[in-house]
mmCIF file of N, CA and C in Angstrom:
data_model
loop_
_atom_site.group_PDB
_atom_site.id
_atom_site.type_symbol
_atom_site.label_atom_id
_atom_site.label_comp_id
_atom_site.label_asym_id
_atom_site.label_seq_id
_atom_site.Cartn_x
_atom_site.Cartn_y
_atom_site.Cartn_z
ATOM 1 N N UNK A 1446 -2.560 5.985 -9.624
ATOM 2 C CA UNK A 1446 -2.250 4.908 -8.526
ATOM 3 C C UNK A 1446 -1.971 3.635 -9.612
ATOM 4 N N UNK A 1447 -0.904 2.809 -9.328
ATOM 5 C CA UNK A 1447 -0.846 1.796 -10.215
ATOM 6 C C UNK A 1447 -1.067 0.310 -9.435
ATOM 7 N N UNK A 1448 -1.421 -0.764 -10.098
ATOM 8 C CA UNK A 1448 -1.716 -2.137 -9.659
ATOM 9 C C UNK A 1448 -0.208 -2.622 -9.631
ATOM 10 N N UNK A 1449 -0.373 -3.690 -8.712
ATOM 11 C CA UNK A 1449 0.803 -4.432 -8.616
ATOM 12 C C UNK A 1449 0.449 -6.147 -8.624
ATOM 13 N N UNK A 1450 1.186 -6.825 -8.750
ATOM 14 C CA UNK A 1450 0.601 -8.408 -8.691
ATOM 15 C C UNK A 1450 1.888 -9.261 -8.230
ATOM 16 N N UNK A 1451 1.375 -10.454 -8.168
ATOM 17 C CA UNK A 1451 2.545 -11.339 -7.801
ATOM 18 C C UNK A 1451 3.533 -11.419 -8.458
ATOM 19 N N UNK A 1452 3.406 -11.210 -9.926
ATOM 20 C CA UNK A 1452 4.539 -11.100 -10.987
ATOM 21 C C UNK A 1452 5.242 -9.915 -10.809
ATOM 22 N N UNK A 1453 4.789 -8.825 -10.453
ATOM 23 C CA UNK A 1453 5.653 -7.629 -10.702
ATOM 24 C C UNK A 1453 6.113 -6.931 -9.087
ATOM 25 N N UNK A 1454 5.602 -7.596 -8.163
ATOM 26 C CA UNK A 1454 5.753 -7.570 -6.729
ATOM 27 C C UNK A 1454 7.079 -7.077 -6.443
ATOM 28 N N UNK A 1455 7.835 -8.135 -6.610
ATOM 29 C CA UNK A 1455 9.211 -7.793 -6.341
ATOM 30 C C UNK A 1455 9.754 -6.695 -7.041
ATOM 31 N N UNK A 1456 9.690 -6.334 -8.263
ATOM 32 C CA UNK A 1456 9.982 -5.210 -8.928
ATOM 33 C C UNK A 1456 9.481 -3.972 -8.320
ATOM 34 N N UNK A 1457 8.260 -3.988 -8.141
ATOM 35 C CA UNK A 1457 7.742 -2.874 -7.832
ATOM 36 C C UNK A 1457 7.770 -2.392 -6.387
ATOM 37 N N UNK A 1458 8.061 -3.432 -5.383
ATOM 38 C CA UNK A 1458 8.072 -2.959 -4.167
ATOM 39 C C UNK A 1458 9.333 -3.208 -3.548
ATOM 40 N N UNK A 1459 9.778 -4.771 -3.568
ATOM 41 C CA UNK A 1459 10.898 -5.219 -2.997
ATOM 42 C C UNK A 1459 12.339 -4.777 -3.124
ATOM 43 N N UNK A 1460 12.372 -4.385 -4.464
ATOM 44 C CA UNK A 1460 13.594 -3.710 -5.262
ATOM 45 C C UNK A 1460 13.376 -2.211 -5.525
ATOM 46 N N UNK A 1461 12.540 -1.750 -5.130
ATOM 47 C CA UNK A 1461 12.231 -0.273 -5.033
ATOM 48 C C UNK A 1461 12.889 0.408 -4.080
ATOM 49 N N UNK A 1462 13.683 1.482 -4.488
ATOM 50 C CA UNK A 1462 14.256 2.136 -3.474
ATOM 51 C C UNK A 1462 13.393 3.594 -2.904
ATOM 52 N N UNK A 1463 13.371 3.738 -1.678
ATOM 53 C CA UNK A 1463 12.271 5.094 -1.227
ATOM 54 C C UNK A 1463 11.186 4.195 -0.626
ATOM 55 N N UNK A 1464 10.078 5.016 -0.751
ATOM 56 C CA UNK A 1464 8.792 4.589 -0.025
ATOM 57 C C UNK A 1464 7.988 4.337 -0.945
ATOM 58 N N UNK A 1465 7.181 2.937 -0.591
ATOM 59 C CA UNK A 1465 6.071 2.105 -1.480
ATOM 60 C C UNK A 1465 4.984 2.071 -0.344
ATOM 61 N N UNK A 1466 3.788 2.489 -0.588
ATOM 62 C CA UNK A 1466 2.602 2.165 0.285
ATOM 63 C C UNK A 1466 1.944 1.119 -0.888
ATOM 64 N N UNK A 1467 1.599 -0.181 -0.002
ATOM 65 C CA UNK A 1467 0.711 -1.189 -0.762
ATOM 66 C C UNK A 1467 -0.699 -1.234 -0.235
ATOM 67 N N UNK A 1468 -1.417 -1.083 -1.045
ATOM 68 C CA UNK A 1468 -2.943 -1.272 -0.457
ATOM 69 C C UNK A 1468 -3.463 -2.594 -0.907
ATOM 70 N N UNK A 1469 -3.617 -3.455 0.166
ATOM 71 C CA UNK A 1469 -4.169 -4.728 -0.155
ATOM 72 C C UNK A 1469 -5.713 -4.481 0.030
ATOM 73 N N UNK A 1470 -6.204 -5.072 -1.183
ATOM 74 C CA UNK A 1470 -7.762 -4.592 -1.531
ATOM 75 C C UNK A 1470 -8.378 -5.749 -2.347
ATOM 76 N N UNK A 1471 -9.738 -5.479 -2.329
ATOM 77 C CA UNK A 1471 -10.407 -6.614 -3.403
ATOM 78 C C UNK A 1471 -11.620 -5.861 -3.849
ATOM 79 N N UNK A 1472 -12.269 -5.968 -4.937
ATOM 80 C CA UNK A 1472 -13.204 -5.157 -5.687
ATOM 81 C C UNK A 1472 -14.506 -5.204 -4.858
ATOM 82 N N UNK A 1473 -15.002 -6.312 -4.510
ATOM 83 C CA UNK A 1473 -15.963 -6.636 -3.515
ATOM 84 C C UNK A 1473 -15.974 -5.862 -2.234
ATOM 85 N N UNK A 1474 -14.876 -5.197 -1.840
ATOM 86 C CA UNK A 1474 -14.933 -4.829 -0.427
ATOM 87 C C UNK A 1474 -14.964 -3.148 -0.492
ATOM 88 N N UNK A 1475 -16.324 -2.964 0.049
ATOM 89 C CA UNK A 1475 -16.657 -1.461 0.221
ATOM 90 C C UNK A 1475 -15.627 -0.597 0.789
ATOM 91 N N UNK A 1476 -15.149 -0.753 1.992
ATOM 92 C CA UNK A 1476 -14.364 0.180 2.697
ATOM 93 C C UNK A 1476 -13.059 0.347 1.829
ATOM 94 N N UNK A 1477 -12.530 -0.679 0.647
ATOM 95 C CA UNK A 1477 -11.748 -0.598 -0.004
ATOM 96 C C UNK A 1477 -11.937 0.278 -0.971
ATOM 97 N N UNK A 1478 -13.079 0.625 -1.564
ATOM 98 C CA UNK A 1478 -13.465 1.592 -2.795
ATOM 99 C C UNK A 1478 -13.586 2.631 -1.668
ATOM 100 N N UNK A 1479 -13.949 2.908 -0.548
ATOM 101 C CA UNK A 1479 -13.928 4.128 0.025
ATOM 102 C C UNK A 1479 -12.593 5.007 0.354
ATOM 103 N N UNK A 1480 -11.666 4.067 0.567
ATOM 104 C CA UNK A 1480 -10.316 4.373 0.695
ATOM 105 C C UNK A 1480 -9.772 4.986 -0.453
ATOM 106 N N UNK A 1481 -10.125 4.550 -1.630
ATOM 107 C CA UNK A 1481 -9.282 4.743 -2.971
ATOM 108 C C UNK A 1481 -9.120 6.273 -3.218
ATOM 109 N N UNK A 1482 -10.323 7.067 -2.892
ATOM 110 C CA UNK A 1482 -10.079 8.443 -3.354
ATOM 111 C C UNK A 1482 -9.032 9.196 -2.528
ATOM 112 N N UNK A 1483 -8.962 8.719 -1.314
ATOM 113 C CA UNK A 1483 -7.804 9.159 -0.290
ATOM 114 C C UNK A 1483 -6.411 8.789 -0.911
ATOM 115 N N UNK A 1484 -6.313 7.455 -1.334
ATOM 116 C CA UNK A 1484 -5.281 7.338 -1.650
ATOM 117 C C UNK A 1484 -4.565 7.681 -2.918
ATOM 118 N N UNK A 1485 -5.683 7.869 -3.957
ATOM 119 C CA UNK A 1485 -5.477 8.719 -5.028
ATOM 120 C C UNK A 1485 -4.764 10.045 -4.888
ATOM 121 N N UNK A 1486 -5.447 10.699 -3.992
ATOM 122 C CA UNK A 1486 -4.988 12.210 -3.561
ATOM 123 C C UNK A 1486 -3.469 12.105 -2.843
ATOM 124 N N UNK A 1487 -3.420 11.036 -1.970
ATOM 125 C CA UNK A 1487 -1.779 10.967 -1.435
ATOM 126 C C UNK A 1487 -1.046 10.852 -2.429
ATOM 127 N N UNK A 1488 -1.155 9.640 -3.271
ATOM 128 C CA UNK A 1488 -0.367 9.520 -4.618
ATOM 129 C C UNK A 1488 -0.136 10.834 -5.355
ATOM 130 N N UNK A 1489 -1.099 11.557 -5.470
ATOM 131 C CA UNK A 1489 -0.782 12.770 -6.380
ATOM 132 C C UNK A 1489 0.136 13.773 -5.617
ATOM 133 N N UNK A 1490 -0.392 13.941 -4.195
ATOM 134 C CA UNK A 1490 0.665 15.084 -3.422
ATOM 135 C C UNK A 1490 1.684 14.677 -3.006
ATOM 136 N N UNK A 1491 2.128 13.347 -3.017
ATOM 137 C CA UNK A 1491 3.415 13.030 -2.493
ATOM 138 C C UNK A 1491 4.126 12.247 -3.668
ATOM 139 N N UNK A 1492 3.602 12.505 -4.864
ATOM 140 C CA UNK A 1492 4.401 11.896 -6.098
ATOM 141 C C UNK A 1492 5.683 12.536 -5.919
ATOM 142 N N UNK A 1493 6.747 11.378 -6.323
ATOM 143 C CA UNK A 1493 8.131 11.712 -6.370
ATOM 144 C C UNK A 1493 8.855 11.272 -5.013
ATOM 145 N N UNK A 1494 7.821 11.237 -3.972
ATOM 146 C CA UNK A 1494 8.095 10.729 -2.473
ATOM 147 C C UNK A 1494 7.764 9.498 -2.091
ATOM 148 N N UNK A 1495 6.724 9.085 -2.660
ATOM 149 C CA UNK A 1495 5.926 7.798 -2.138
ATOM 150 C C UNK A 1495 5.310 7.310 -3.357
ATOM 151 N N UNK A 1496 5.350 5.991 -3.574
ATOM 152 C CA UNK A 1496 4.739 5.302 -4.531
ATOM 153 C C UNK A 1496 3.591 4.508 -3.904
ATOM 154 N N UNK A 1497 2.405 4.812 -4.416
ATOM 155 C CA UNK A 1497 1.051 4.003 -3.991
ATOM 156 C C UNK A 1497 0.575 2.960 -5.046
ATOM 157 N N UNK A 1498 0.469 1.578 -4.384
ATOM 158 C CA UNK A 1498 0.159 0.756 -5.197
ATOM 159 C C UNK A 1498 -0.952 -0.017 -4.640
ATOM 160 N N UNK A 1499 -1.597 -0.644 -5.774
ATOM 161 C CA UNK A 1499 -2.936 -1.496 -5.049
ATOM 162 C C UNK A 1499 -2.527 -3.014 -5.466
ATOM 163 N N UNK A 1500 -2.860 -3.929 -4.405
ATOM 164 C CA UNK A 1500 -2.591 -5.434 -4.607
ATOM 165 C C UNK A 1500 -3.892 -5.938 -4.273
ATOM 166 N N UNK A 1501 -4.582 -6.527 -5.281
ATOM 167 C CA UNK A 1501 -5.860 -7.182 -5.199
ATOM 168 C C UNK A 1501 -5.754 -8.621 -4.761
ATOM 169 N N UNK A 1502 -6.061 -8.762 -3.480
ATOM 170 C CA UNK A 1502 -6.012 -10.291 -2.650
ATOM 171 C C UNK A 1502 -6.477 -11.366 -3.284
ATOM 172 N N UNK A 1503 -7.481 -11.175 -4.183
ATOM 173 C CA UNK A 1503 -8.245 -12.449 -4.985
ATOM 174 C C UNK A 1503 -7.043 -12.736 -5.979
ATOM 175 N N UNK A 1504 -6.415 -11.795 -6.384
ATOM 176 C CA UNK A 1504 -5.657 -12.013 -7.343
ATOM 177 C C UNK A 1504 -4.180 -12.529 -7.288
ATOM 178 N N UNK A 1505 -3.710 -12.246 -5.772
ATOM 179 C CA UNK A 1505 -2.435 -12.702 -5.346
ATOM 180 C C UNK A 1505 -2.590 -13.009 -3.991
ATOM 181 N N UNK A 1506 -3.228 -14.355 -3.919
ATOM 182 C CA UNK A 1506 -3.551 -14.791 -2.565
ATOM 183 C C UNK A 1506 -2.114 -15.002 -1.742
ATOM 184 N N UNK A 1507 -1.065 -15.654 -2.589
ATOM 185 C CA UNK A 1507 0.338 -15.982 -1.766
ATOM 186 C C UNK A 1507 0.749 -14.888 -1.089
ATOM 187 N N UNK A 1508 0.728 -13.576 -1.726
ATOM 188 C CA UNK A 1508 1.327 -12.334 -1.060
ATOM 189 C C UNK A 1508 0.439 -11.803 -0.051
ATOM 190 N N UNK A 1509 -0.891 -12.027 -0.063
ATOM 191 C CA UNK A 1509 -1.579 -11.721 1.110
ATOM 192 C C UNK A 1509 -1.279 -12.532 2.113
ATOM 193 N N UNK A 1510 -1.434 -13.842 2.134
ATOM 194 C CA UNK A 1510 -1.006 -15.095 3.068
ATOM 195 C C UNK A 1510 0.581 -14.576 3.610
ATOM 196 N N UNK A 1511 1.430 -14.349 2.904
ATOM 197 C CA UNK A 1511 2.740 -14.098 3.102
ATOM 198 C C UNK A 1511 2.883 -12.919 4.209
ATOM 199 N N UNK A 1512 1.988 -11.770 3.707
ATOM 200 C CA UNK A 1512 2.102 -10.649 4.637
ATOM 201 C C UNK A 1512 1.145 -10.505 5.679
ATOM 202 N N UNK A 1513 0.465 -11.844 5.822
ATOM 203 C CA UNK A 1513 -0.835 -12.092 7.138
ATOM 204 C C UNK A 1513 -1.668 -11.156 6.909
ATOM 205 N N UNK A 1514 -2.202 -10.914 5.924
ATOM 206 C CA UNK A 1514 -3.530 -9.963 5.567
ATOM 207 C C UNK A 1514 -4.502 -10.782 5.889
ATOM 208 N N UNK A 1515 -5.475 -10.641 6.749
ATOM 209 C CA UNK A 1515 -6.545 -11.285 7.238
ATOM 210 C C UNK A 1515 -7.715 -10.321 7.090
ATOM 211 N N UNK A 1516 -7.618 -9.047 7.100
ATOM 212 C CA UNK A 1516 -8.825 -8.131 6.982
ATOM 213 C C UNK A 1516 -8.396 -7.118 5.816
ATOM 214 N N UNK A 1517 -9.248 -6.817 5.159
ATOM 215 C CA UNK A 1517 -8.965 -5.475 3.972
ATOM 216 C C UNK A 1517 -9.660 -4.170 4.220
ATOM 217 N N UNK A 1518 -9.525 -3.004 3.690
ATOM 218 C CA UNK A 1518 -8.314 -2.885 3.389
ATOM 219 C C UNK A 1518 -7.099 -2.914 4.557
ATOM 220 N N UNK A 1519 -6.003 -3.349 4.021
ATOM 221 C CA UNK A 1519 -4.829 -3.529 4.636
ATOM 222 C C UNK A 1519 -3.528 -2.657 3.877
ATOM 223 N N UNK A 1520 -3.090 -1.846 4.631
ATOM 224 C CA UNK A 1520 -2.027 -0.941 4.139
ATOM 225 C C UNK A 1520 -0.543 -1.281 4.720
ATOM 226 N N UNK A 1521 0.347 -1.309 3.996
ATOM 227 C CA UNK A 1521 1.728 -1.823 4.283
ATOM 228 C C UNK A 1521 2.647 -0.853 3.779
ATOM 229 N N UNK A 1522 3.589 0.275 4.565
ATOM 230 C CA UNK A 1522 4.314 0.929 3.911
ATOM 231 C C UNK A 1522 5.871 0.220 3.983
ATOM 232 N N UNK A 1523 6.443 0.135 2.787
ATOM 233 C CA UNK A 1523 7.636 -0.344 2.714
ATOM 234 C C UNK A 1523 8.690 0.979 2.531
ATOM 235 N N UNK A 1524 9.729 0.729 2.850
ATOM 236 C CA UNK A 1524 11.185 1.581 2.813
ATOM 237 C C UNK A 1524 12.085 0.942 2.307
ATOM 238 N N UNK A 1525 12.664 1.070 1.029
ATOM 239 C CA UNK A 1525 13.725 0.145 0.433
ATOM 240 C C UNK A 1525 13.423 -1.180 0.546
ATOM 241 N N UNK A 1526 12.152 -1.366 0.085
ATOM 242 C CA UNK A 1526 11.786 -2.951 -0.063
ATOM 243 C C UNK A 1526 11.420 -3.580 1.412
ATOM 244 N N UNK A 1527 11.525 -2.989 2.375
ATOM 245 C CA UNK A 1527 11.619 -3.499 3.613
ATOM 246 C C UNK A 1527 10.315 -3.101 4.423
ATOM 247 N N UNK A 1528 9.353 -3.903 4.903
ATOM 248 C CA UNK A 1528 8.149 -3.294 5.434
ATOM 249 C C UNK A 1528 8.390 -2.487 6.845
ATOM 250 N N UNK A 1529 7.715 -1.325 7.070
ATOM 251 C CA UNK A 1529 7.988 -0.599 8.020
ATOM 252 C C UNK A 1529 6.955 -0.532 8.934
ATOM 253 N N UNK A 1530 5.689 -0.355 8.333
ATOM 254 C CA UNK A 1530 4.445 -0.089 9.376
ATOM 255 C C UNK A 1530 3.083 -0.422 8.542
ATOM 256 N N UNK A 1531 2.296 -1.016 9.256
ATOM 257 C CA UNK A 1531 1.040 -1.479 8.503
ATOM 258 C C UNK A 1531 -0.149 -0.767 9.373
ATOM 259 N N UNK A 1532 -1.475 -1.062 8.533
ATOM 260 C CA UNK A 1532 -2.755 -0.365 9.566
ATOM 261 C C UNK A 1532 -3.905 -1.195 8.478
ATOM 262 N N UNK A 1533 -4.868 -1.563 9.039
ATOM 263 C CA UNK A 1533 -6.142 -2.208 8.804
ATOM 264 C C UNK A 1533 -7.285 -1.118 8.782
ATOM 265 N N UNK A 1534 -7.950 -1.152 7.457
ATOM 266 C CA UNK A 1534 -9.174 -0.413 7.570
ATOM 267 C C UNK A 1534 -8.847 1.060 7.059
ATOM 268 N N UNK A 1535 -10.217 1.722 7.147
ATOM 269 C CA UNK A 1535 -10.044 3.206 6.610
ATOM 270 C C UNK A 1535 -9.151 4.152 7.248
ATOM 271 N N UNK A 1536 -8.574 4.729 6.667
ATOM 272 C CA UNK A 1536 -7.515 5.821 7.057
ATOM 273 C C UNK A 1536 -7.835 7.102 6.440
ATOM 274 N N UNK A 1537 -7.611 8.469 7.207
ATOM 275 C CA UNK A 1537 -7.621 9.512 6.711
ATOM 276 C C UNK A 1537 -6.233 10.145 6.246
ATOM 277 N N UNK A 1538 -6.416 11.437 5.688
ATOM 278 C CA UNK A 1538 -5.252 12.006 4.991
ATOM 279 C C UNK A 1538 -4.179 12.137 6.129
ATOM 280 N N UNK A 1539 -4.688 12.552 7.264
ATOM 281 C CA UNK A 1539 -3.633 12.782 8.335
ATOM 282 C C UNK A 1539 -2.627 11.560 8.694
ATOM 283 N N UNK A 1540 -3.313 10.477 8.356
ATOM 284 C CA UNK A 1540 -2.598 9.060 8.733
ATOM 285 C C UNK A 1540 -1.353 9.210 7.826
ATOM 286 N N UNK A 1541 -1.694 9.442 6.620
ATOM 287 C CA UNK A 1541 -0.509 9.341 5.456
ATOM 288 C C UNK A 1541 0.554 10.439 5.543
ATOM 289 N N UNK A 1542 -0.086 11.730 6.144
ATOM 290 C CA UNK A 1542 0.799 12.601 6.387
ATOM 291 C C UNK A 1542 1.817 12.301 7.687
ATOM 292 N N UNK A 1543 1.072 11.696 8.485
ATOM 293 C CA UNK A 1543 2.294 11.113 9.522
ATOM 294 C C UNK A 1543 3.121 10.267 9.305
ATOM 295 N N UNK A 1544 2.714 9.452 8.237
ATOM 296 C CA UNK A 1544 3.791 8.362 7.755
ATOM 297 C C UNK A 1544 4.874 8.958 6.872
ATOM 298 N N UNK A 1545 4.402 10.119 6.149
ATOM 299 C CA UNK A 1545 5.549 10.786 5.410
ATOM 300 C C UNK A 1545 6.350 11.475 6.070
ATOM 301 N N UNK A 1546 5.984 12.308 7.482
ATOM 302 C CA UNK A 1546 6.938 12.967 8.228
ATOM 303 C C UNK A 1546 7.626 11.858 9.127
ATOM 304 N N UNK A 1547 7.135 10.757 9.276
ATOM 305 C CA UNK A 1547 8.149 9.746 10.036
ATOM 306 C C UNK A 1547 9.113 8.970 9.416
ATOM 307 N N UNK A 1548 8.848 8.813 7.949
ATOM 308 C CA UNK A 1548 9.637 7.839 7.178
ATOM 309 C C UNK A 1548 10.196 8.619 5.942
ATOM 310 N N UNK A 1549 9.706 9.939 5.725
ATOM 311 C CA UNK A 1549 10.714 10.530 4.592
ATOM 312 C C UNK A 1549 11.847 10.998 5.133
ATOM 313 N N UNK A 1550 12.983 11.217 4.200
ATOM 314 C CA UNK A 1550 14.360 11.557 4.713
ATOM 315 C C UNK A 1550 14.562 13.243 4.435
#
């Protein structure tokens, strides 16, 4: 899993073809740390079909504000640079499998 930030978000997410899942998180957030192993597994299992990126909201508050992130962890799935769907809080693997089924070509 890769980190993105304000400086690389455009290239990493907005100009990227295909599916990109962005995890808006912070190091002090316990649920954010709890979802990380699930996201790492999803990134590995769907490698080549889905990019999973982490964005630290404390380091990129402008992006968090732009995407109206008020609670973390928050997840937004982008397809070809366009936000498709989002979720707040912990999610299990089946949630991500459902996203892949819904948005994969």
